[in-house]
mmCIF file of C-alpha atoms in Angstrom:
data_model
loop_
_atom_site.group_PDB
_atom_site.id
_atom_site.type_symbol
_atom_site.label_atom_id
_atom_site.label_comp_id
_atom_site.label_asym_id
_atom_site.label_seq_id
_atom_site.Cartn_x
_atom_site.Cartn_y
_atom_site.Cartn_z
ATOM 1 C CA UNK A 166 -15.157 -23.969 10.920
ATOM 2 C CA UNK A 167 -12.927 -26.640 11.967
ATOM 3 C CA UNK A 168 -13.753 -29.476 14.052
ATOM 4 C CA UNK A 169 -12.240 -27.687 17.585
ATOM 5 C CA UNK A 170 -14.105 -24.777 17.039
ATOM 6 C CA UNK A 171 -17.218 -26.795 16.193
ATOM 7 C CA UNK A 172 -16.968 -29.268 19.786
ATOM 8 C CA UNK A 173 -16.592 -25.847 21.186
ATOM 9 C CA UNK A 174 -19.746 -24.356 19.895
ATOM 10 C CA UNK A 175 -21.586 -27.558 20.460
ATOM 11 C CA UNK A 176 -20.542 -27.326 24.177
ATOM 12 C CA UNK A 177 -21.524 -23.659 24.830
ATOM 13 C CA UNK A 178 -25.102 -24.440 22.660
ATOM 14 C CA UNK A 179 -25.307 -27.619 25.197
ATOM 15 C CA UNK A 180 -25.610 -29.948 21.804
ATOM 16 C CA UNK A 181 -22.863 -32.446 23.438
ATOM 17 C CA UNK A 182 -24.549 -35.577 25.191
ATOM 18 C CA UNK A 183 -22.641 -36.216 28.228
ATOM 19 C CA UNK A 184 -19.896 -38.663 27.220
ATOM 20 C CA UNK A 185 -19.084 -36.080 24.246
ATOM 21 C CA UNK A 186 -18.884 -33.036 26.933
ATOM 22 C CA UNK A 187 -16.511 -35.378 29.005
ATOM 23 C CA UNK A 188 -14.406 -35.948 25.875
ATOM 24 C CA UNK A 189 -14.310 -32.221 25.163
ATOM 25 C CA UNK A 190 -13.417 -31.318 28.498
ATOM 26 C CA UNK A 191 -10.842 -34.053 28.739
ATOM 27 C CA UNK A 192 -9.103 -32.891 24.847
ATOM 28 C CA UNK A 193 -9.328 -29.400 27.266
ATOM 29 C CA UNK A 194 -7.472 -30.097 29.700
ATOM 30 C CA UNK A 195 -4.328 -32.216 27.363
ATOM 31 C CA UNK A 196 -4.273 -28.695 25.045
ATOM 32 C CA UNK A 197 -3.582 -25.420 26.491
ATOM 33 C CA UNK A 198 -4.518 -23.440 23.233
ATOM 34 C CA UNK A 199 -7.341 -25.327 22.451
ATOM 35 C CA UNK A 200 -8.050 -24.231 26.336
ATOM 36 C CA UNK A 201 -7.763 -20.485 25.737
ATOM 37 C CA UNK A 202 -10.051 -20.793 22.550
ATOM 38 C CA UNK A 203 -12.334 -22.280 24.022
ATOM 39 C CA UNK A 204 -12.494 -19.847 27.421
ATOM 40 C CA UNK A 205 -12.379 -16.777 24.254
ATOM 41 C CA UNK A 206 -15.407 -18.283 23.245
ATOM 42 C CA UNK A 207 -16.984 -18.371 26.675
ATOM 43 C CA UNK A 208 -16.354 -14.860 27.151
ATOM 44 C CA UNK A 209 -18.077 -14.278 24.095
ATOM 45 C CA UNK A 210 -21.358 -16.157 24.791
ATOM 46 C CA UNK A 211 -21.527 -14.435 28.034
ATOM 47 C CA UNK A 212 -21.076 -10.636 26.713
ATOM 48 C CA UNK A 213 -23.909 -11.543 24.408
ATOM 49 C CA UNK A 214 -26.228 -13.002 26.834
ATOM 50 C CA UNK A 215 -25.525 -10.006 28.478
ATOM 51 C CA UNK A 216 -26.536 -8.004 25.986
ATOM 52 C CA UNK A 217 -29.893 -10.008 25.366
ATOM 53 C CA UNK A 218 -30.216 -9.034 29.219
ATOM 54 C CA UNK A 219 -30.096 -5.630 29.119
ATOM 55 C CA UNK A 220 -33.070 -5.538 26.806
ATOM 56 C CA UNK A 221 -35.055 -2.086 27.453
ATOM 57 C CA UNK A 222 -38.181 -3.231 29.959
ATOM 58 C CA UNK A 223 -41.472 -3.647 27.905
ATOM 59 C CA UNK A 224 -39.278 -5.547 25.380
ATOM 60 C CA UNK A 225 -39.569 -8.732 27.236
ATOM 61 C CA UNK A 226 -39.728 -12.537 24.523
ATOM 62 C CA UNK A 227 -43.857 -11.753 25.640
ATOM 63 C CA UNK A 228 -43.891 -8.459 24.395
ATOM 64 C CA UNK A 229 -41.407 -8.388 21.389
ATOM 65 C CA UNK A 230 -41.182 -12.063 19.717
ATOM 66 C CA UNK A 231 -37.310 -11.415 17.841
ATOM 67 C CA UNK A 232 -35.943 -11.291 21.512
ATOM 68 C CA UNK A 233 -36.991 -14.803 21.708
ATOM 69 C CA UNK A 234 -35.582 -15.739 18.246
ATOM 70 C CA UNK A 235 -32.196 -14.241 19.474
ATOM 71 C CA UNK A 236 -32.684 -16.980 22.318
ATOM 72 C CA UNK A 237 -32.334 -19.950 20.192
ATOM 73 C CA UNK A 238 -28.825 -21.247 19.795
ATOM 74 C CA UNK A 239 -29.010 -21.195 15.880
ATOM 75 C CA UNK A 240 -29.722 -17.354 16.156
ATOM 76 C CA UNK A 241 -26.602 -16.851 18.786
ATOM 77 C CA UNK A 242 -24.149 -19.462 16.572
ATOM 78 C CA UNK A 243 -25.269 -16.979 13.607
ATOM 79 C CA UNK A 244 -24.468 -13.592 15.838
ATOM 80 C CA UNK A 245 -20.734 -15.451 16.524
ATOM 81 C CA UNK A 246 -19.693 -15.672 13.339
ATOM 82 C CA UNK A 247 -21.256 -12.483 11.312
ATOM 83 C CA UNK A 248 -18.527 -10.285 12.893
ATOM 84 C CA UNK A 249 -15.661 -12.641 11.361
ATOM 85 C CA UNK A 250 -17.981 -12.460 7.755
ATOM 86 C CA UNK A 251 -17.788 -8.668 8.154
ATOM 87 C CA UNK A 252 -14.100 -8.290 8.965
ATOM 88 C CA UNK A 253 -13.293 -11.045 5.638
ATOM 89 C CA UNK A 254 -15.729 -8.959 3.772
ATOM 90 C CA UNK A 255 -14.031 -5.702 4.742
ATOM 91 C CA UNK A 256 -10.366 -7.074 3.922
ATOM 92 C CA UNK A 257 -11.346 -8.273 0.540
ATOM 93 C CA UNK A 258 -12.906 -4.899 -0.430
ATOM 94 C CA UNK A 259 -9.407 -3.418 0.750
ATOM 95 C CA UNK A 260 -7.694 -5.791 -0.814
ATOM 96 C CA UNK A 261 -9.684 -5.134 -3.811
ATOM 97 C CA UNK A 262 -9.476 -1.452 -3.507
ATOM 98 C CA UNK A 263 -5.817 -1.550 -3.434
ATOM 99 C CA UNK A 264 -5.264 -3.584 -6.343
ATOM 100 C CA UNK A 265 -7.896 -1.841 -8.788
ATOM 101 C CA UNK A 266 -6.793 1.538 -8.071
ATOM 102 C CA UNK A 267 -3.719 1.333 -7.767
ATOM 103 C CA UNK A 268 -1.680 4.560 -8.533
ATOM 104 C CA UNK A 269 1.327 4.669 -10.555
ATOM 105 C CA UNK A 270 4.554 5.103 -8.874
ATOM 106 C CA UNK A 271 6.335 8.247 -9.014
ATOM 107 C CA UNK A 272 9.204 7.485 -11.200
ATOM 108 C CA UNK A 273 12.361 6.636 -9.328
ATOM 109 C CA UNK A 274 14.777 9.323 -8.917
ATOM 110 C CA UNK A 275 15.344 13.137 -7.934
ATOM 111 C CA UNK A 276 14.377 16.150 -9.872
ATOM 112 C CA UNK A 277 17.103 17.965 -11.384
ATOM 113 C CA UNK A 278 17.039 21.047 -13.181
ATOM 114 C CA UNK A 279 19.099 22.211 -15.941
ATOM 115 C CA UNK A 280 20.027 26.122 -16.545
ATOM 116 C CA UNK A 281 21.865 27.673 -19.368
ATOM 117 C CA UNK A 282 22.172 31.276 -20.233
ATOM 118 C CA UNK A 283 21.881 31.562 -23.798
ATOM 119 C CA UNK A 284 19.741 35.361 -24.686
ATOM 120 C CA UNK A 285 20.447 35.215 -28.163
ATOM 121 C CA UNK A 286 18.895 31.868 -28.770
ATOM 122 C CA UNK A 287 15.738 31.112 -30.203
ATOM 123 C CA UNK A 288 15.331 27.717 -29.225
ATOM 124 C CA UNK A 289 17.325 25.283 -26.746
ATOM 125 C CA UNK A 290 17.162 21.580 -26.351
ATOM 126 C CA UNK A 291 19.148 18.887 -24.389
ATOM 127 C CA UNK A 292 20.261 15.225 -24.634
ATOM 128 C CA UNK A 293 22.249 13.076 -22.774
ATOM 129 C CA UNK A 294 22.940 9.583 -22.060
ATOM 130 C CA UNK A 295 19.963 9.962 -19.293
ATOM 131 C CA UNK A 296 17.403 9.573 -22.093
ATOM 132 C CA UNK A 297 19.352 8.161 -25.060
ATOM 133 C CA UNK A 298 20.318 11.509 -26.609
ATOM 134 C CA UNK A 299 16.744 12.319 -27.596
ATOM 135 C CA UNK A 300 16.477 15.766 -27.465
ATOM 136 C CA UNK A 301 14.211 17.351 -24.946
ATOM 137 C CA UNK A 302 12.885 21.037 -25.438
ATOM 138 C CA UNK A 303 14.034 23.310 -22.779
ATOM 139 C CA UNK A 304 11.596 26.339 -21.563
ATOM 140 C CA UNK A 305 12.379 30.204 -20.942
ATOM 141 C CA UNK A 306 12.850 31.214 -17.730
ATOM 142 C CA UNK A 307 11.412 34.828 -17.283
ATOM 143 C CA UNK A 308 12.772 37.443 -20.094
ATOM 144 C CA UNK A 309 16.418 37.701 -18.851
ATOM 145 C CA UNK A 310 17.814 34.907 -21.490
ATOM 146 C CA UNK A 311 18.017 31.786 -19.227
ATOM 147 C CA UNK A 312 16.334 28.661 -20.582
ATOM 148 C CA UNK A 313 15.794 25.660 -17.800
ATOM 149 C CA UNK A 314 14.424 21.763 -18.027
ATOM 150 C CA UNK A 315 13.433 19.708 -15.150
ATOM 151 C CA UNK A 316 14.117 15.741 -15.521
ATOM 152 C CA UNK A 317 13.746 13.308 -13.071
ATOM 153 C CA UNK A 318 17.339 11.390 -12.699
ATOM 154 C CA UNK A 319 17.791 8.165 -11.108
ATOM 155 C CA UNK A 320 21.289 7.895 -9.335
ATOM 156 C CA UNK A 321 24.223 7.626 -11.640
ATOM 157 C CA UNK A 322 26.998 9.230 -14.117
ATOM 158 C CA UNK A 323 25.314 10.965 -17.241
ATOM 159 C CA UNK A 324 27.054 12.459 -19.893
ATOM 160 C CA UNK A 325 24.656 15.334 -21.345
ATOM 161 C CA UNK A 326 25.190 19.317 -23.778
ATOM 162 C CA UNK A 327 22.910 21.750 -24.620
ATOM 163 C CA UNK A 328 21.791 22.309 -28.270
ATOM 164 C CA UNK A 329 21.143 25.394 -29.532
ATOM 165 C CA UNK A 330 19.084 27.062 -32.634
ATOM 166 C CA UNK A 331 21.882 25.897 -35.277
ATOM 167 C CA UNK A 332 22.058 22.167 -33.278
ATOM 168 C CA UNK A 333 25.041 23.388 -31.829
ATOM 169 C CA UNK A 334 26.035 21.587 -28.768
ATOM 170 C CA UNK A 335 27.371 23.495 -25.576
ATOM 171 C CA UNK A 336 28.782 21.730 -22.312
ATOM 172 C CA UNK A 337 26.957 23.207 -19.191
ATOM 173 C CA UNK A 338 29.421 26.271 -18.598
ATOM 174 C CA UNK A 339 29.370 25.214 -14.743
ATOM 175 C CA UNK A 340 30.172 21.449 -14.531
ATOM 176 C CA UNK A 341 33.356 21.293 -15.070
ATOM 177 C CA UNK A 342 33.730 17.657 -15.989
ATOM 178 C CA UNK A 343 34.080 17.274 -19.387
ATOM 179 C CA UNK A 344 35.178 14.852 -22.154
ATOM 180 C CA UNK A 345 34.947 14.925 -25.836
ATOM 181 C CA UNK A 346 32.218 13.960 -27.803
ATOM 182 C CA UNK A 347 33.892 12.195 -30.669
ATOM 183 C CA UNK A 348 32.339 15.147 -32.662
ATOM 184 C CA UNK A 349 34.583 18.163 -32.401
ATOM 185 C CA UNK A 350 32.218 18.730 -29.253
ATOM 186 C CA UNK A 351 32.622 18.183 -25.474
ATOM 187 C CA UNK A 352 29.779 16.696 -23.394
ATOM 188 C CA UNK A 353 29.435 17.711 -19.986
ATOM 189 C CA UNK A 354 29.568 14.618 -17.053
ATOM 190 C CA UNK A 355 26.999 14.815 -14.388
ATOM 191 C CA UNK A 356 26.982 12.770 -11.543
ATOM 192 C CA UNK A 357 23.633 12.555 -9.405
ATOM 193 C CA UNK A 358 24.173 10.932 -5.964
ATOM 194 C CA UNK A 359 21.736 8.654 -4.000
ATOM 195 C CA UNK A 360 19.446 10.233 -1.760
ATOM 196 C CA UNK A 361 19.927 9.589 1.717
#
């Protein structure tokens, strides 16, 4: 609590002698903001006042001794400021939440999937300059003799060919840019394009 706040509370608990209530009302009137605080605070005390008021009847400070503790000005000053404890509480628990179980991004980039026709073939593989030419199984796709991957591409130009069972490589028979692989081989270029 800093000091404003604190002339403030001692002014609506009626802990300010009277030169220290002129003082607060004069630092009032020379600060707009401190002005609008203070009236926030006002409006405060008097919606819980109110609510001490509207006790149910038989509940009386005779007939039910905590409305009486709820009276005193250390009880109220408490009441003012365990809303603000529960709101910190609740963003450090969020805060907390967030960082502890925190989920993995996705990883950046669009799914692209990779078809070749190849019946005969026992196994398939591909590599490409989109994961250092480590060779990545592919999987059948039904019984008609197409094989397929999925990878996840970030945008940019890859250079990529199938291998088949003999470690044969094959350009993708429908991109049509191509360049040779140093090899004897061509590689097939792929471009994947930003997502808008």
């Amino acid at each position: 609590m800093n000091l404003d706040e604190l002339l403030i509370s001692q002014f609506l608990d009626d802990e300010l002698a009277l030169k220290d209530k002129l003082r607060f009302l004069e630092v009032l009137n020379a600060q707009p903001e401190y002005s609008k605080e203070a009236m926030a605070l006002v409006r405060q005390e008097i919606l819980l006042d109110d609510a001490h008021a509207g006790l149910a009847p038989g509940l009386e400070e005779d007939a039910f001794p905590a409305a009486a503790i709820c009276k005193s000005s250390e009880s109220i000053r408490i009441f003012k400021y365990a809303g603000a404890l529960a709101a910190a509480a609740c963003l450090i628990l969020a805060v907390l939440t967030t960082v502890l179980y925190r989920q993995e991004a996705p990883p950046e980039g669009t799914p692209h999937r990779f078809v070749l026709y190849m019946p005969e073939a026992k196994e398939v593989s591909i590599a490409g300059s989109f994961n250092d030419w480590t060779s990545v199984p592919m999987e059948r796709a039904g019984h008609n003799g197409y094989w397929e991957a999925v990878l996840v591409l970030p945008p940019g130009e890859y250079r990529f060919s199938y291998l088949t069972d003999k470690n044969k490589p094959i350009a993708d028979p429908t991109i049509l840019a191509r360049e040779r692989d140093g090899f004897g081989g061509m590689n097939s270029i792929l471009n994947v394009a930003r997502q808008i």
